[in-house]
PDB file of C-alpha atoms in Angstrom:
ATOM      1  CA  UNK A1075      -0.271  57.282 -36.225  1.00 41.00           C
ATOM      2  CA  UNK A1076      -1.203  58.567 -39.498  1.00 42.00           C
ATOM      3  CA  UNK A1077      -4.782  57.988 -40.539  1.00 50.00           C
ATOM      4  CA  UNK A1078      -4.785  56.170 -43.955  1.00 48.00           C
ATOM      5  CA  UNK A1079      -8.572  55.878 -44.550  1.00 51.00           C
ATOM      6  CA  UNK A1080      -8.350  52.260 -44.195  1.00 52.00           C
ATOM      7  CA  UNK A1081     -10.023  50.020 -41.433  1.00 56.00           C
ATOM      8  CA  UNK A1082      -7.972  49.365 -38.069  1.00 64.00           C
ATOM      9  CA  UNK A1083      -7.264  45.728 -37.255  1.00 64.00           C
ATOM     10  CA  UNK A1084      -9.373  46.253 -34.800  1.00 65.00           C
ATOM     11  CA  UNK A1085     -12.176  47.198 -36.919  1.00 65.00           C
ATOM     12  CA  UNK A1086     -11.608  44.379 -39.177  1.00 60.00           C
ATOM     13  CA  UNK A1087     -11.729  41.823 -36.364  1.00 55.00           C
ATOM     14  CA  UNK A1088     -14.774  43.081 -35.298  1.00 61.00           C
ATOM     15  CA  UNK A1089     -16.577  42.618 -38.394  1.00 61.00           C
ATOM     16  CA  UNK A1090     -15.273  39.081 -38.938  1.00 57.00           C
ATOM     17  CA  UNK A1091     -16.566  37.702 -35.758  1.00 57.00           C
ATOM     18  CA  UNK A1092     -20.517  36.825 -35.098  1.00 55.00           C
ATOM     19  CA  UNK A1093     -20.468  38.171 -31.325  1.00 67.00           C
ATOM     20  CA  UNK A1094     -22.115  41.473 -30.863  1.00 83.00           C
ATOM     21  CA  UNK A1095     -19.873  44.343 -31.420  1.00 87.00           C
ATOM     22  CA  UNK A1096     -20.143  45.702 -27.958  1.00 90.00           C
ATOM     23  CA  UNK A1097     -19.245  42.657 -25.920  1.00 86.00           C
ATOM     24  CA  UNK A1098     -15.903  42.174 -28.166  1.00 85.00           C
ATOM     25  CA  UNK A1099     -15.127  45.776 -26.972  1.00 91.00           C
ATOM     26  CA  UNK A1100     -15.729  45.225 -23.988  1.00 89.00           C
ATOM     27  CA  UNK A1101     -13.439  42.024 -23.797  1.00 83.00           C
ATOM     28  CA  UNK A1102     -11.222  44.131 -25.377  1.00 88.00           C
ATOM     29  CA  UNK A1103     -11.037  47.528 -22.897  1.00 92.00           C
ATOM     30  CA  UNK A1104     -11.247  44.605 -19.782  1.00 87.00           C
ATOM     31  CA  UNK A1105      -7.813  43.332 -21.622  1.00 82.00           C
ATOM     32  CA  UNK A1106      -6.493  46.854 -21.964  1.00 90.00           C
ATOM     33  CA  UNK A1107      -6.880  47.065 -18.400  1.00 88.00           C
ATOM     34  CA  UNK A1108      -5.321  43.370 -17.317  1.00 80.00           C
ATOM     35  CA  UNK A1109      -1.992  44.126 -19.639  1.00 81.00           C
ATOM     36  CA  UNK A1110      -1.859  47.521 -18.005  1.00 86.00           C
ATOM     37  CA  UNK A1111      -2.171  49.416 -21.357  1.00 91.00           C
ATOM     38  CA  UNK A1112      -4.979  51.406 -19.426  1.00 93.00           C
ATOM     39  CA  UNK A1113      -3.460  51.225 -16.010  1.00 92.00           C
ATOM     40  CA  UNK A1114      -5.396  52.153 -12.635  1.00 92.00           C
ATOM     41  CA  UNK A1115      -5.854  56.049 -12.228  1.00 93.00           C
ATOM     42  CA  UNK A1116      -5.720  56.550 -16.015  1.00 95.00           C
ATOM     43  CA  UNK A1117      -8.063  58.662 -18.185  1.00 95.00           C
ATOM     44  CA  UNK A1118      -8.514  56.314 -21.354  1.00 96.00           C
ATOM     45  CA  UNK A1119      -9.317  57.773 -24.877  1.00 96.00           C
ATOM     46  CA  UNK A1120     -13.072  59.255 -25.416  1.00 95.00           C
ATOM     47  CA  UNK A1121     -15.854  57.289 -27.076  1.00 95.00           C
ATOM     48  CA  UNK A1122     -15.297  59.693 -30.232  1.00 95.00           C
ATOM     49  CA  UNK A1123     -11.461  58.572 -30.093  1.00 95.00           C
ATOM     50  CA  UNK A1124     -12.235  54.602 -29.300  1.00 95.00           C
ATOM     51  CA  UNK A1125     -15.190  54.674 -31.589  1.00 94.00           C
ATOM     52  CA  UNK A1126     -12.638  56.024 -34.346  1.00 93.00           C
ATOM     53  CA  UNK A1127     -10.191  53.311 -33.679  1.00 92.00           C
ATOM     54  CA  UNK A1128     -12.847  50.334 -33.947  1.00 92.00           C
ATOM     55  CA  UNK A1129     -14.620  51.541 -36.867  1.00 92.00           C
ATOM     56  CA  UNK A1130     -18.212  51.290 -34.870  1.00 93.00           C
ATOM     57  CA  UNK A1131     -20.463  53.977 -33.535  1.00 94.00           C
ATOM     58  CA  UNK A1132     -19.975  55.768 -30.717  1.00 95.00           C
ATOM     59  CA  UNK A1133     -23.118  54.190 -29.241  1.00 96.00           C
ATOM     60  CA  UNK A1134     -21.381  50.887 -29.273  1.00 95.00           C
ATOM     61  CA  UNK A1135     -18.521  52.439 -27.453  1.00 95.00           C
ATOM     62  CA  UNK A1136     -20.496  53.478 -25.234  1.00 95.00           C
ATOM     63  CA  UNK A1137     -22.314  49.744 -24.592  1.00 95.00           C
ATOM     64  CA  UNK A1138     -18.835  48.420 -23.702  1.00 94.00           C
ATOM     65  CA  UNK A1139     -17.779  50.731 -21.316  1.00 95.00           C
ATOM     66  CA  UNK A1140     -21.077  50.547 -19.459  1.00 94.00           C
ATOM     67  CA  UNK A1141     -20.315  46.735 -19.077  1.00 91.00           C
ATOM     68  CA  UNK A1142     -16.912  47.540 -17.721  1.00 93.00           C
ATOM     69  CA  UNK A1143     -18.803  50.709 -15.626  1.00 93.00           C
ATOM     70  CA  UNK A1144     -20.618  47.459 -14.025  1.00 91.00           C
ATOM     71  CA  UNK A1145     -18.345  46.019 -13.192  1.00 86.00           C
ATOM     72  CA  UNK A1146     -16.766  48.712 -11.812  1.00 90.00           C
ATOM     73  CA  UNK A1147     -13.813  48.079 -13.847  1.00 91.00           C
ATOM     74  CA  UNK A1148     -14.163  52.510 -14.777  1.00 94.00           C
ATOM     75  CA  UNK A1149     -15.893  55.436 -13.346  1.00 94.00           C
ATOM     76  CA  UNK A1150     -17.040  58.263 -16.428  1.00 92.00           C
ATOM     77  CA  UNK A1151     -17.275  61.835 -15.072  1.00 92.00           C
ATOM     78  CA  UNK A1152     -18.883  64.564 -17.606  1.00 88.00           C
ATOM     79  CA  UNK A1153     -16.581  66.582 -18.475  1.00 84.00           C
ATOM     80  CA  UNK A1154     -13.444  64.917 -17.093  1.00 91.00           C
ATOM     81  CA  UNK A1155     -13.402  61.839 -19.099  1.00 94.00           C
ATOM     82  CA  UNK A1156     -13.199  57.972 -18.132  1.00 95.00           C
ATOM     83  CA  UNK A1157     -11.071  56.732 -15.747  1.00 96.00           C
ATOM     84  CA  UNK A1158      -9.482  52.982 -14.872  1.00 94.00           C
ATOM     85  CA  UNK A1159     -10.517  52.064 -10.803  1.00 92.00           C
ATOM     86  CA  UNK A1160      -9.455  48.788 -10.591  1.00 84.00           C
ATOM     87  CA  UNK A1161      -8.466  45.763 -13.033  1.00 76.00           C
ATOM     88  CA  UNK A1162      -9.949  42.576 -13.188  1.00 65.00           C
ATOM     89  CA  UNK A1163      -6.410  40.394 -13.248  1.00 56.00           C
ATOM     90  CA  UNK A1164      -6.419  37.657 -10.773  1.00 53.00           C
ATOM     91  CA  UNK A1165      -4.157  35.363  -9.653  1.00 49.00           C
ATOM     92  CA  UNK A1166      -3.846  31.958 -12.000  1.00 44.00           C
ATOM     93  CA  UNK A1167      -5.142  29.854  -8.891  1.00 47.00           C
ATOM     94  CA  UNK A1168      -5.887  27.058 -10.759  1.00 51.00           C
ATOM     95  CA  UNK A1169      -3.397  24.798 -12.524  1.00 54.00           C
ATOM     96  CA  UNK A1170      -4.789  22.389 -15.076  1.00 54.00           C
ATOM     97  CA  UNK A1171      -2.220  19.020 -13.865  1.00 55.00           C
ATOM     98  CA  UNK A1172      -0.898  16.985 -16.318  1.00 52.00           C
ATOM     99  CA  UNK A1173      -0.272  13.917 -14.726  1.00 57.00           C
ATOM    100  CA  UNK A1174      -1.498  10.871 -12.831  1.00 50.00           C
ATOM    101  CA  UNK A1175      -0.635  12.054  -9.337  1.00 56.00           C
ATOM    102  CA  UNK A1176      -1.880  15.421 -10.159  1.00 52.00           C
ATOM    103  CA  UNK A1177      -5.461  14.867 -11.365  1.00 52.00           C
ATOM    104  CA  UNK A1178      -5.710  12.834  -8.407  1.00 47.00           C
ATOM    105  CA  UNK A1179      -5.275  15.653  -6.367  1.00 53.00           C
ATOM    106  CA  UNK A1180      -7.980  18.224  -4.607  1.00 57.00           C
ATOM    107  CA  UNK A1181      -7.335  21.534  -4.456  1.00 62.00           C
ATOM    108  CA  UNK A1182      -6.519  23.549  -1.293  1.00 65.00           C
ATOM    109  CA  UNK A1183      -9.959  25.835  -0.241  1.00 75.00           C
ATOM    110  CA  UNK A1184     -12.149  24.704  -3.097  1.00 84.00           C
ATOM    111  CA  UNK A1185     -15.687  23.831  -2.913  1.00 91.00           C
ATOM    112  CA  UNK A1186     -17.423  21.851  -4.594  1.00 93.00           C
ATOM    113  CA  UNK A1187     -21.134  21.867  -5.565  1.00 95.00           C
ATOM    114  CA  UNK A1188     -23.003  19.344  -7.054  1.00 96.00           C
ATOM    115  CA  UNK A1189     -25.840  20.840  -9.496  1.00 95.00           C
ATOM    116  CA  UNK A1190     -27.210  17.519 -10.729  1.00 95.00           C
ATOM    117  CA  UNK A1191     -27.280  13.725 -10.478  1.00 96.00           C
ATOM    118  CA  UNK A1192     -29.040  11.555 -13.455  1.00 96.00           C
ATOM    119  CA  UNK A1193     -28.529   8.031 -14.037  1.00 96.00           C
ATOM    120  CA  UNK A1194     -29.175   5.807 -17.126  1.00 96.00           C
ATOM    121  CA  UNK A1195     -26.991   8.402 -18.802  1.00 96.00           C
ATOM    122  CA  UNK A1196     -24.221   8.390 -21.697  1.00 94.00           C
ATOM    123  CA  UNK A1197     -22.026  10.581 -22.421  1.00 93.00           C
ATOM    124  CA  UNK A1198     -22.162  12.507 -26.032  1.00 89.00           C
ATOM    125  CA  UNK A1199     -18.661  13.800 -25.784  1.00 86.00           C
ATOM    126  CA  UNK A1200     -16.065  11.147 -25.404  1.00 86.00           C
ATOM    127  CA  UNK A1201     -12.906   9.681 -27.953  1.00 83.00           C
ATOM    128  CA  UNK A1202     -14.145   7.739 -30.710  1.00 78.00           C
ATOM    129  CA  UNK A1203     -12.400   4.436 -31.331  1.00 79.00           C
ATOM    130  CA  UNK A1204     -10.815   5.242 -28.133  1.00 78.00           C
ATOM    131  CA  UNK A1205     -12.814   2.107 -26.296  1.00 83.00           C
ATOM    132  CA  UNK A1206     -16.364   0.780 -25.709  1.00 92.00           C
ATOM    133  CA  UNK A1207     -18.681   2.748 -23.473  1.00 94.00           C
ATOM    134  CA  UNK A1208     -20.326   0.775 -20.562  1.00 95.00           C
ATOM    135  CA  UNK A1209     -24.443  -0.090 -20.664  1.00 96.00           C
ATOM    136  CA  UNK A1210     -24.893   3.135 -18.282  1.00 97.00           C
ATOM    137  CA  UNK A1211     -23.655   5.847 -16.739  1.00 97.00           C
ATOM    138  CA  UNK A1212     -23.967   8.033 -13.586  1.00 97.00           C
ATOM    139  CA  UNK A1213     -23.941  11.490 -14.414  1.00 97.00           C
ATOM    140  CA  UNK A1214     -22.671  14.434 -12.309  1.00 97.00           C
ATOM    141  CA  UNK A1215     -22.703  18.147 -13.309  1.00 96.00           C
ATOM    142  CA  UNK A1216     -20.598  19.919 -10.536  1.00 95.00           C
ATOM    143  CA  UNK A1217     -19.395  23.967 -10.157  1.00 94.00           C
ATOM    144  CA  UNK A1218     -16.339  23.836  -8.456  1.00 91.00           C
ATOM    145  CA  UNK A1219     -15.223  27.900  -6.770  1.00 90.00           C
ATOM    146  CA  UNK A1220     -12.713  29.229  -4.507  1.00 84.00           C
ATOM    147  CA  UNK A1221     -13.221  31.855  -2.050  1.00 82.00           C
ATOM    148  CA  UNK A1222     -16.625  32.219  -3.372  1.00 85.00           C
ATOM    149  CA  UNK A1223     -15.927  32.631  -7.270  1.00 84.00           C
ATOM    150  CA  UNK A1224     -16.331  29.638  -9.838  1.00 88.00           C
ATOM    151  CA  UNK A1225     -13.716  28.469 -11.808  1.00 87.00           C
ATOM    152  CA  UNK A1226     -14.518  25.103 -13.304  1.00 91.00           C
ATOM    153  CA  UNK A1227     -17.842  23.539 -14.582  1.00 93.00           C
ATOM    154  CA  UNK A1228     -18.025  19.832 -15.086  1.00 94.00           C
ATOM    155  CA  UNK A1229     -20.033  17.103 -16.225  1.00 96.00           C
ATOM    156  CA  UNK A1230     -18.625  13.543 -14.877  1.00 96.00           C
ATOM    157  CA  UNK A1231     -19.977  10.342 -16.358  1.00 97.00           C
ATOM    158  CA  UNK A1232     -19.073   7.682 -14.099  1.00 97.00           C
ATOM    159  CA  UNK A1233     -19.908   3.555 -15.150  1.00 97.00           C
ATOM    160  CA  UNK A1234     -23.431   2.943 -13.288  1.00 97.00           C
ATOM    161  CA  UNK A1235     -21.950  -0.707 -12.377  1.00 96.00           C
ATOM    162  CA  UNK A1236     -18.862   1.169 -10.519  1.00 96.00           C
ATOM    163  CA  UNK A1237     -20.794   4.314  -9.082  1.00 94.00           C
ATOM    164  CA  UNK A1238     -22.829   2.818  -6.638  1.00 93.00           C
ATOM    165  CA  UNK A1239     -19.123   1.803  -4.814  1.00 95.00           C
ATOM    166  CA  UNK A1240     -18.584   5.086  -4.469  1.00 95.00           C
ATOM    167  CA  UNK A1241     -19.710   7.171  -0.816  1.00 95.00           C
ATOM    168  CA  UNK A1242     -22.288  10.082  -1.510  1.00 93.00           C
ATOM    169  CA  UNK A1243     -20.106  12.779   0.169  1.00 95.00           C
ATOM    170  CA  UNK A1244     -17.135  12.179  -2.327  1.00 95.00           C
ATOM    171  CA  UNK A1245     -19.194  13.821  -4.951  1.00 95.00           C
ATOM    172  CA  UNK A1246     -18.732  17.467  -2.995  1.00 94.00           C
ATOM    173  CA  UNK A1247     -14.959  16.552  -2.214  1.00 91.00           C
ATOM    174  CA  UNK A1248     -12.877  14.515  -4.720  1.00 91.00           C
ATOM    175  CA  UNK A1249     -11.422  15.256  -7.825  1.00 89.00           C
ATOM    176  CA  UNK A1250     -13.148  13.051 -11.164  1.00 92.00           C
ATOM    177  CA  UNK A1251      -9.814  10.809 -11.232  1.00 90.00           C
ATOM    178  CA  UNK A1252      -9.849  10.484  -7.525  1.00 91.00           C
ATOM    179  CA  UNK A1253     -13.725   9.463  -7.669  1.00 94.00           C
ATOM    180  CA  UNK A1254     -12.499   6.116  -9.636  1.00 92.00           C
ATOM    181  CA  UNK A1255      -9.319   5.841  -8.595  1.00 91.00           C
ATOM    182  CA  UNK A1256     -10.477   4.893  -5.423  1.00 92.00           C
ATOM    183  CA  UNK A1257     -12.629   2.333  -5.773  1.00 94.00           C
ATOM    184  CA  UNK A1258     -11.885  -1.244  -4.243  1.00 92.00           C
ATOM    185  CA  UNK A1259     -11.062  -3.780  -7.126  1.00 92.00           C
ATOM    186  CA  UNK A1260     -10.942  -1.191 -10.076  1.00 94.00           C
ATOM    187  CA  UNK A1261      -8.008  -1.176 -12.144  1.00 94.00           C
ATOM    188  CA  UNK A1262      -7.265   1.787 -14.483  1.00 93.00           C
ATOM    189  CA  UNK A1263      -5.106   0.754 -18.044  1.00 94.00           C
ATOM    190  CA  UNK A1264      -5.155   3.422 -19.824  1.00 92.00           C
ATOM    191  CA  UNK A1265      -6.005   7.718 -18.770  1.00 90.00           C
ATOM    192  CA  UNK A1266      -5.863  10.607 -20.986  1.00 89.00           C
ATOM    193  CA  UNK A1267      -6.233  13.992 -21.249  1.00 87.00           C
ATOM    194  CA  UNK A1268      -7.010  16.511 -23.884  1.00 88.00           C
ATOM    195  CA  UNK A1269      -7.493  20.376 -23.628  1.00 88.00           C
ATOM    196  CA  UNK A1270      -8.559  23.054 -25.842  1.00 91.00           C
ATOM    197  CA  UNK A1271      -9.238  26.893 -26.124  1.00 87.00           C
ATOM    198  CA  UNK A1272     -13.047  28.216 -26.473  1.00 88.00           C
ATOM    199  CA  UNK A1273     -14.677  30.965 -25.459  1.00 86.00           C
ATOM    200  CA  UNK A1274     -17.653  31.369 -22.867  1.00 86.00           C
ATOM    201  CA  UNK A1275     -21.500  30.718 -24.381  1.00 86.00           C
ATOM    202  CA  UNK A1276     -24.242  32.097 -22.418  1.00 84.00           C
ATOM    203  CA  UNK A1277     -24.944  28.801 -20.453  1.00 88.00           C
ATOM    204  CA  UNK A1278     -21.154  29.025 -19.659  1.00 88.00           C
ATOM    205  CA  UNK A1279     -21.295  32.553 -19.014  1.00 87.00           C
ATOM    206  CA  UNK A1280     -24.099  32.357 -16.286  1.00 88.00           C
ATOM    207  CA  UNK A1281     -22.765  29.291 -14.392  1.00 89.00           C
ATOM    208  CA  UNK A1282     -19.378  30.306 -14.356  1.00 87.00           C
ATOM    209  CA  UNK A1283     -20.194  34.342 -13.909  1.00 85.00           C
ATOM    210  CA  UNK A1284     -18.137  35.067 -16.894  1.00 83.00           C
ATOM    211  CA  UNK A1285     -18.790  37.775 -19.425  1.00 77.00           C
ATOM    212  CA  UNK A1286     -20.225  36.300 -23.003  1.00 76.00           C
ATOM    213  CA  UNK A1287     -17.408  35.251 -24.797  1.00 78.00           C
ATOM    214  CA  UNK A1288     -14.173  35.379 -22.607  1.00 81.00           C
ATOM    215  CA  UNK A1289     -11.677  32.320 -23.070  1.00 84.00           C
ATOM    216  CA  UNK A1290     -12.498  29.257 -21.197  1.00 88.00           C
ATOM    217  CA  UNK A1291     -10.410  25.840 -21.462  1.00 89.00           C
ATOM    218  CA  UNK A1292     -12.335  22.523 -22.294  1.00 91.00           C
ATOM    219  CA  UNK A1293     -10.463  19.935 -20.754  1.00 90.00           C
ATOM    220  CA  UNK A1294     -11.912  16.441 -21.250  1.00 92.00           C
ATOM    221  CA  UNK A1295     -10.186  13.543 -19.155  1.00 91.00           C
ATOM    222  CA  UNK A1296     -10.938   9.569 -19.505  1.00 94.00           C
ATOM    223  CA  UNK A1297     -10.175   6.647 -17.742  1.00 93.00           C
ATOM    224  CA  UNK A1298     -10.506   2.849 -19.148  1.00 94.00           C
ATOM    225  CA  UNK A1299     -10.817   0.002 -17.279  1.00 95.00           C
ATOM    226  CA  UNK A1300      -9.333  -3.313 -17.511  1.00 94.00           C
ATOM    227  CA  UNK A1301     -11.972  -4.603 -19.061  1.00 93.00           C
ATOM    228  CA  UNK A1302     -11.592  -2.390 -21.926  1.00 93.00           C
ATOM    229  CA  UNK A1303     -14.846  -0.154 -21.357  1.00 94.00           C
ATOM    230  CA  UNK A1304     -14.657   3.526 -20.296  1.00 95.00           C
ATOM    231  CA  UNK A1305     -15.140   4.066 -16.691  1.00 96.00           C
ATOM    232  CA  UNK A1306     -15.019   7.888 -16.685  1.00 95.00           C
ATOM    233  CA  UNK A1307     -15.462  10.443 -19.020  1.00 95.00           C
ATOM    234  CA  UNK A1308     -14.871  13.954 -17.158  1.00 95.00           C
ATOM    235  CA  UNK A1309     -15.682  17.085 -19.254  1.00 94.00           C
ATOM    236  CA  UNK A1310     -14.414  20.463 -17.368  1.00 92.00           C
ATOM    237  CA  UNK A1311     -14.781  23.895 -18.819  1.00 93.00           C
ATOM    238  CA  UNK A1312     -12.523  26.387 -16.660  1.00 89.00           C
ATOM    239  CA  UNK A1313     -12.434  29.990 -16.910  1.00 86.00           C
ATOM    240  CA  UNK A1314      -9.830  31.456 -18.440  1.00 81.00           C
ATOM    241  CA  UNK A1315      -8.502  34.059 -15.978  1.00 75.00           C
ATOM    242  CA  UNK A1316      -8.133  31.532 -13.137  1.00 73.00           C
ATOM    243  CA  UNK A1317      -6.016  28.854 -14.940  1.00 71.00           C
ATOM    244  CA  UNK A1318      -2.857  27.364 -16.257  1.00 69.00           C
ATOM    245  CA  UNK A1319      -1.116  24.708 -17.703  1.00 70.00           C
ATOM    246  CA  UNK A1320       2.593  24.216 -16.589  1.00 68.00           C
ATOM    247  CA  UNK A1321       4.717  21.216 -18.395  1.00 66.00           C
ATOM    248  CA  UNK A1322       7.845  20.448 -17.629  1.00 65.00           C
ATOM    249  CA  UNK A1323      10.330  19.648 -20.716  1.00 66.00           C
ATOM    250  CA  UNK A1324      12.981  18.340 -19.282  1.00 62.00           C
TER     251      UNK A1324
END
C-alpha cells in the first residue's frame, strides 16, 4: 500500500478514543489473532512496522505486545521477530435466551458464586414508567463461570416481601427468572428483556478477568407482578468472547 502521508484508520481511531493507546492495541493484535489475520506459527510485523501503521511510538507498540506476551498470546525472540503461540478464541458457550422457557433455564456445568447479599436495597438501574418498585429489595451480586473461567456478573434485586420464600441454596443454583418464577403464589404479568453492547471498566475487568476495555453485553431482565410492582430487576454483564444471541425469524 502506498504511503500517502496521511494518518491510518487505525491511527485515527486511536486518537478519538479516551482508553490508553496501548490497551486499544492490544485489543487490537488479540483480534488479529482471533480472525486469524496473525495465525498460530506466524511472525507478525515489527514494532517499527506496527508502530508505523498506528501512528504511535514504538514504545507503545511495544506495551501491547507485552500484554499479549502475558498472556502468552506471542513469544518475541531478538533477532527473529514475534511470533503467534496460541489464540485466545473460545467457544461461544454461553447463549443469551430470549424467551420465557429459556431464562428459566440453568446452564449445564456452571457455577455459581454469590459475592454479596444486602437487604433494604433498590435498584438504580431499572425501566422508568415501566411499573412501581416495591418498599425493598434483596440484593444479590453473583459471578457465574464455567470450567473455572467467569462469564457473567450480576446484580439481582429481588422484592424483600417475596425473597424470604425463597431457599438459601437457590442463590448458588438458579437462574434470576427461575429464582421468582418459582415461588408459591407469585404470578408474573409482564417480563422483559433488554441488551446492549459496552465495553469492560476496570471493576468489570477484574471480576470478570477481562482485559480493560474488551466488549461485554449488559443485559438487564425484569419481571412484574400482578400487583403491578417489580419483583425482579436482574442486571448481567457477560463477557464478550463467551456469548451469543440466537433469534429465530421465522
Amino acid at each position: 500500500m502506498a504511503d500517502t502521508g496521511k494518518p491510518s484508520q487505525t491511527a485515527t481511531a486511536l486518537r478519538k478514543s479516551a482508553v490508553a493507546r496501548y490497551l486499544q492495541l492490544a485489543a487490537l493484535f488479540r483480534r488479529r489473532i482471533e480472525t486469524n489475520e496473525w495465525p498460530i506459527d506466524s511472525r507478525i510485523p515489527t514494532v517499527e512496522e506496527l508502530a508505523k501503521e498506528c501512528g504511535v511510538a514504538n514504545m507503545t507498540i511495544r506495551q501491547a505486545l507485552g500484554l499479549l506476551e502475558q498472556e502468552g498470546l506471542i513469544e518475541r525472540f531478538r533477532a527473529k521477530g514475534t511470533f503467534v503461540r496460541k489464540s485466545n478464541r473460545r467457544d461461544l458457550w454461553c447463549e443469551v435466551q430470549t424467551d420465557w422457557n429459556g431464562l428459566l433455564m440453568s446452564r449445564d456445568n456452571a457455577h455459581i458464586e454469590l459475592l454479596s447479599k444486602e437487604t433494604g436495597a433498590k435498584p438504580t438501574d431499572y425501566p422508568s414508567g415501566y411499573s412501581t418498585l416495591a418498599p425493598s429489595y434483596l440484593h444479590l451480586r453473583r459471578r457465574h463461570s464455567h470450567e473455572g473461567e467467569c462469564f457473567l456478573l450480576a446484580d439481582v434485586f429481588i422484592d424483600e416481601r417475596l425473597a424470604h420464600k425463597i431457599d438459601a441454596t437457590d442463590f448458588t443454583s438458579k437462574t434470576s427468572m427461575r429464582l421468582i418464577a418459582d415461588i408459591p403464589g407469585l404470578k408474573i404479568v409482564d417480563a422483559r428483556q433488554v441488551l446492549t453492547i459496552g465495553s469492560a471498566d476496570p471493576e468489570v475487568s477484574g471480576l470478570l478477568g477481562v482485559p480493560l476495555g474488551d466488549p461485554i453485553a449488559y443485559v438487564q431482565r425484569v419481571a412484574v407482578a400482578e400487583d403491578g410492582t417489580i419483583a425482579l430487576v436482574a442486571n448481567g454483564i457477560y463477557r464478550g468472547d463467551m456469548v451469543r444471541v440466537e433469534i429465530k425469524l421465522t
